[in-house]
């Protein structure tokens, strides 16, 4: 557990999931010596999991957890274990990226109740609006947004430095509208606690509570489409791509470690007309008509 946290920089959620997967592996295979594990045992396990209708993601999660354990045994404990390069998870099917259209996002955001029935400001409404504006402007993960403190944001430069997935540091950027709603939310706060998004008694709000807010609000406005904080992140990335933002810049905005991850998720969402439009926009040949046939310069 210390190795996953200190050396691999896994998040607490990932560390806990890997530990649960290792426990599940032991229950399935038996408590054998780690040095006795062989590729054939993993092949048999994958076959049995497939027969039980386990999805590719579930199978891959178990395999990657055991690869981490074997890597720890080899590099830290220096035990003679099997070659982890022989362990491969199943090929994951390409996932459909769910996102909101401009109209759907605007309707979801603008319909948040900001006043009580007596006309007083509803602090929960302002908090939800500020959070939604933050997510849609920065494309942060919900855990990253909820880790912000009041003093995290540089309002002059409209940015903040955060520690994202894998303990990676990156800068996120806020739109003027997001900063306006954050300011309006903070102006009606009566507590002086550090968390930017807090409960009424000043405690940092949890991701589970935010998920419940999304579900309640979707029911309130009668929206059948599923909306989550991560779908807001997909929405921002998708709109950036459709508006011509280079995929490399989107990778940095999202905090992906590898460009391959960004491409796998988002490059397939553009239709032919959109690809053609971006092609003509960014691949221009503005040379004079006679430039290709002109004689080369003596130099």
XYZ file of C-alpha atoms in Angstrom:
299
model
C 0.000 0.000 0.000
C 2.848 2.378 0.807
C 4.484 1.532 -2.531
C 1.336 2.395 -4.472
C 0.976 5.669 -2.614
C 4.574 6.878 -2.298
C 6.253 5.401 -5.376
C 3.493 4.996 -7.941
C 1.563 8.094 -6.814
C -1.802 6.365 -7.128
C -4.845 8.140 -5.773
C -6.471 6.772 -2.597
C -9.349 5.434 -4.695
C -7.018 3.563 -7.060
C -4.937 2.227 -4.170
C -8.033 0.913 -2.430
C -9.346 -0.680 -5.638
C -5.998 -2.395 -6.321
C -5.948 -3.776 -2.789
C -9.489 -5.130 -3.209
C -8.499 -6.710 -6.534
C -5.506 -8.450 -4.958
C -7.729 -9.788 -2.179
C -10.185 -11.045 -4.808
C -7.328 -12.717 -6.727
C -6.184 -14.543 -3.585
C -9.712 -15.805 -2.950
C -9.982 -17.017 -6.550
C -6.540 -18.583 -7.045
C -5.580 -19.416 -3.485
C -2.973 -17.958 -1.172
C 0.044 -19.180 -3.138
C 3.592 -17.855 -2.957
C 4.022 -14.830 -5.190
C 7.131 -16.500 -6.648
C 4.985 -19.471 -7.745
C 2.612 -17.414 -9.886
C 2.816 -18.221 -13.601
C 1.322 -16.840 -16.841
C -0.836 -19.951 -17.210
C -2.672 -19.136 -13.965
C -3.552 -15.686 -15.282
C -4.731 -17.116 -18.616
C -6.997 -19.562 -16.786
C -8.303 -16.791 -14.538
C -9.135 -14.554 -17.506
C -10.934 -17.432 -19.198
C -13.043 -18.141 -16.107
C -13.865 -14.468 -15.648
C -14.942 -14.224 -19.281
C -17.176 -17.282 -18.860
C -18.805 -15.530 -15.896
C -19.532 -12.497 -18.122
C -16.978 -10.235 -16.423
C -16.406 -7.164 -18.584
C -13.042 -6.246 -20.130
C -12.605 -3.363 -17.687
C -13.094 -5.641 -14.675
C -10.649 -8.234 -16.001
C -8.085 -5.558 -16.864
C -8.411 -4.013 -13.399
C -7.512 -7.324 -11.741
C -4.592 -7.917 -14.113
C -3.146 -4.429 -13.604
C -3.478 -4.761 -9.835
C -1.519 -8.009 -9.861
C 1.080 -6.518 -12.203
C 1.594 -3.756 -9.645
C 2.017 -6.328 -6.867
C 4.498 -8.372 -8.925
C 6.443 -5.234 -9.849
C 6.682 -4.345 -6.164
C 7.845 -7.886 -5.346
C 10.516 -7.719 -8.047
C 11.847 -4.174 -7.701
C 11.484 -3.582 -3.960
C 11.600 -7.052 -2.402
C 13.876 -8.419 -5.163
C 11.984 -11.682 -5.370
C 12.280 -14.000 -8.404
C 8.790 -13.481 -9.823
C 7.395 -14.008 -13.304
C 8.001 -11.466 -16.054
C 5.137 -8.953 -15.765
C 5.472 -8.038 -19.461
C 3.746 -11.338 -20.239
C 0.598 -10.165 -18.453
C -1.839 -8.400 -20.732
C -5.333 -7.261 -20.053
C -8.118 -7.688 -22.632
C -8.449 -5.063 -25.300
C -10.951 -2.521 -24.052
C -13.771 -1.659 -26.441
C -13.845 1.957 -27.516
C -16.170 3.831 -25.210
C -18.734 6.282 -26.468
C -18.059 9.743 -25.119
C -21.201 11.160 -23.539
C -21.501 14.926 -23.558
C -24.093 17.694 -23.547
C -24.929 19.995 -26.413
C -24.673 23.750 -25.875
C -28.429 23.964 -25.404
C -28.508 21.083 -22.919
C -25.638 22.497 -20.880
C -27.135 25.989 -20.802
C -30.523 24.615 -19.770
C -28.955 22.509 -17.011
C -26.983 25.476 -15.648
C -29.535 28.265 -16.076
C -32.361 26.307 -14.414
C -30.610 26.071 -11.036
C -32.868 27.741 -8.427
C -31.005 30.656 -6.864
C -33.776 31.982 -4.593
C -35.887 30.500 -1.837
C -39.662 30.774 -1.975
C -39.340 33.905 0.205
C -36.893 35.501 -2.253
C -33.730 35.058 -0.197
C -30.513 33.833 -1.875
C -30.308 30.053 -1.864
C -26.695 29.356 -0.934
C -26.892 25.757 -2.144
C -28.037 27.023 -5.538
C -25.187 29.528 -5.794
C -22.723 26.830 -4.737
C -24.023 24.407 -7.357
C -23.939 27.094 -10.060
C -20.394 28.119 -9.134
C -19.282 24.490 -9.161
C -20.875 23.809 -12.555
C -19.310 26.937 -14.047
C -15.955 25.850 -12.627
C -16.220 22.339 -14.064
C -17.326 23.515 -17.499
C -14.633 26.213 -17.677
C -11.669 24.172 -16.431
C -12.570 20.556 -17.364
C -11.340 19.487 -13.946
C -12.164 16.144 -12.410
C -14.665 16.506 -9.586
C -12.050 15.487 -7.002
C -9.756 18.234 -8.298
C -12.476 20.896 -8.168
C -13.513 19.947 -4.651
C -9.910 20.133 -3.445
C -9.780 23.863 -4.199
C -9.580 26.354 -1.357
C -10.680 29.989 -1.375
C -7.081 31.119 -1.848
C -6.321 28.558 -4.570
C -7.546 30.804 -7.388
C -5.510 33.699 -8.759
C -8.402 35.928 -9.802
C -6.092 38.389 -11.565
C -4.608 35.742 -13.831
C -7.814 33.642 -13.881
C -6.022 30.417 -13.045
C -5.162 27.990 -10.283
C -2.455 25.424 -9.660
C -3.813 22.012 -8.714
C -2.496 18.537 -7.920
C -4.305 16.144 -10.222
C -4.389 12.425 -10.860
C -1.111 10.678 -10.094
C 0.037 13.670 -8.001
C 0.676 15.573 -11.250
C 0.698 19.362 -10.902
C -0.961 21.449 -13.585
C -2.522 24.850 -14.150
C -6.249 25.190 -14.822
C -7.866 28.239 -16.361
C -11.138 29.949 -15.472
C -13.513 31.828 -17.731
C -14.719 35.299 -16.681
C -18.190 33.821 -16.201
C -16.881 31.125 -13.870
C -15.000 33.690 -11.789
C -18.117 35.865 -11.622
C -20.239 33.024 -10.224
C -17.532 31.950 -7.787
C -17.392 35.531 -6.514
C -21.170 35.743 -6.189
C -21.180 32.460 -4.255
C -18.402 33.565 -1.901
C -20.123 36.912 -1.305
C -23.116 35.198 0.310
C -21.058 32.708 2.334
C -21.246 33.392 6.068
C -18.423 31.093 7.151
C -14.689 31.775 6.949
C -13.458 28.230 6.343
C -10.852 27.411 3.686
C -12.714 25.066 1.261
C -13.992 26.782 -1.855
C -17.013 24.484 -2.141
C -18.309 23.811 1.340
C -21.394 22.732 3.208
C -23.308 25.361 5.162
C -21.270 24.556 8.270
C -18.000 25.037 6.373
C -16.957 21.431 5.753
C -15.570 20.482 2.351
C -18.342 19.047 0.222
C -17.914 15.436 -0.926
C -18.037 13.979 -4.426
C -20.904 11.725 -3.355
C -22.946 14.751 -2.295
C -22.250 16.419 -5.645
C -23.377 13.311 -7.539
C -26.654 13.475 -5.617
C -27.047 17.160 -6.563
C -26.674 16.283 -10.245
C -29.282 13.533 -10.034
C -31.778 15.726 -8.165
C -31.383 18.628 -10.565
C -31.740 16.419 -13.648
C -35.030 15.098 -12.220
C -36.100 18.644 -11.311
C -35.807 19.878 -14.906
C -37.062 16.609 -16.419
C -33.821 15.816 -18.240
C -33.674 12.154 -19.203
C -30.073 12.325 -20.360
C -27.580 11.241 -17.709
C -25.533 14.140 -16.339
C -22.540 13.744 -14.017
C -19.497 15.868 -13.188
C -17.425 13.676 -15.512
C -19.879 14.241 -18.369
C -19.365 17.980 -17.862
C -15.613 17.306 -18.264
C -16.321 15.360 -21.477
C -18.567 18.195 -22.655
C -15.842 20.807 -22.238
C -13.238 18.660 -23.999
C -15.636 17.895 -26.839
C -16.551 21.541 -27.361
C -12.870 22.512 -27.346
C -12.180 19.950 -30.055
C -15.170 20.954 -32.162
C -14.066 24.601 -31.930
C -10.640 23.740 -33.313
C -8.518 23.420 -30.170
C -5.455 21.231 -30.931
C -5.641 17.774 -29.366
C -2.275 18.344 -27.653
C -3.663 21.397 -25.855
C -6.762 19.438 -24.814
C -4.454 16.784 -23.350
C -2.809 19.426 -21.137
C -6.129 20.972 -20.121
C -7.513 17.581 -19.085
C -4.322 16.566 -17.296
C -3.879 13.343 -19.263
C -0.461 11.773 -18.920
C -0.433 10.353 -22.445
C -1.688 11.889 -25.680
C -2.941 8.424 -26.631
C -5.535 8.627 -23.867
C -6.909 11.917 -25.186
C -6.983 10.667 -28.771
C -8.706 7.420 -27.806
C -11.526 9.293 -26.117
C -12.119 12.294 -28.329
C -10.804 11.972 -31.880
C -13.670 9.711 -32.932
C -16.443 12.144 -32.046
C -16.040 14.428 -35.065
C -18.116 13.696 -38.139
C -16.775 14.072 -41.684
C -18.046 17.629 -42.124
C -16.373 18.794 -38.916
C -13.083 17.102 -39.828
C -13.180 18.754 -43.267
C -13.856 22.163 -41.710
C -10.903 21.852 -39.310
C -8.701 20.574 -42.129
C -9.416 23.628 -44.287
C -8.990 25.951 -41.312
C -5.617 24.720 -40.125
C -4.040 23.350 -43.318
C -3.751 26.357 -45.571
C -1.590 26.866 -48.624
C -1.407 30.621 -49.050
C 1.423 30.558 -51.585
C 1.089 32.525 -54.850
C -0.122 30.484 -57.807
C 3.281 30.618 -59.480
C 5.261 29.784 -56.346
C 5.471 26.071 -57.024
C 6.793 26.554 -60.540
C 9.117 29.432 -59.775
C 12.831 28.896 -60.214
C 14.698 28.291 -56.983
C 16.832 31.097 -55.603
C 20.565 30.823 -56.352
C 21.157 30.796 -52.579
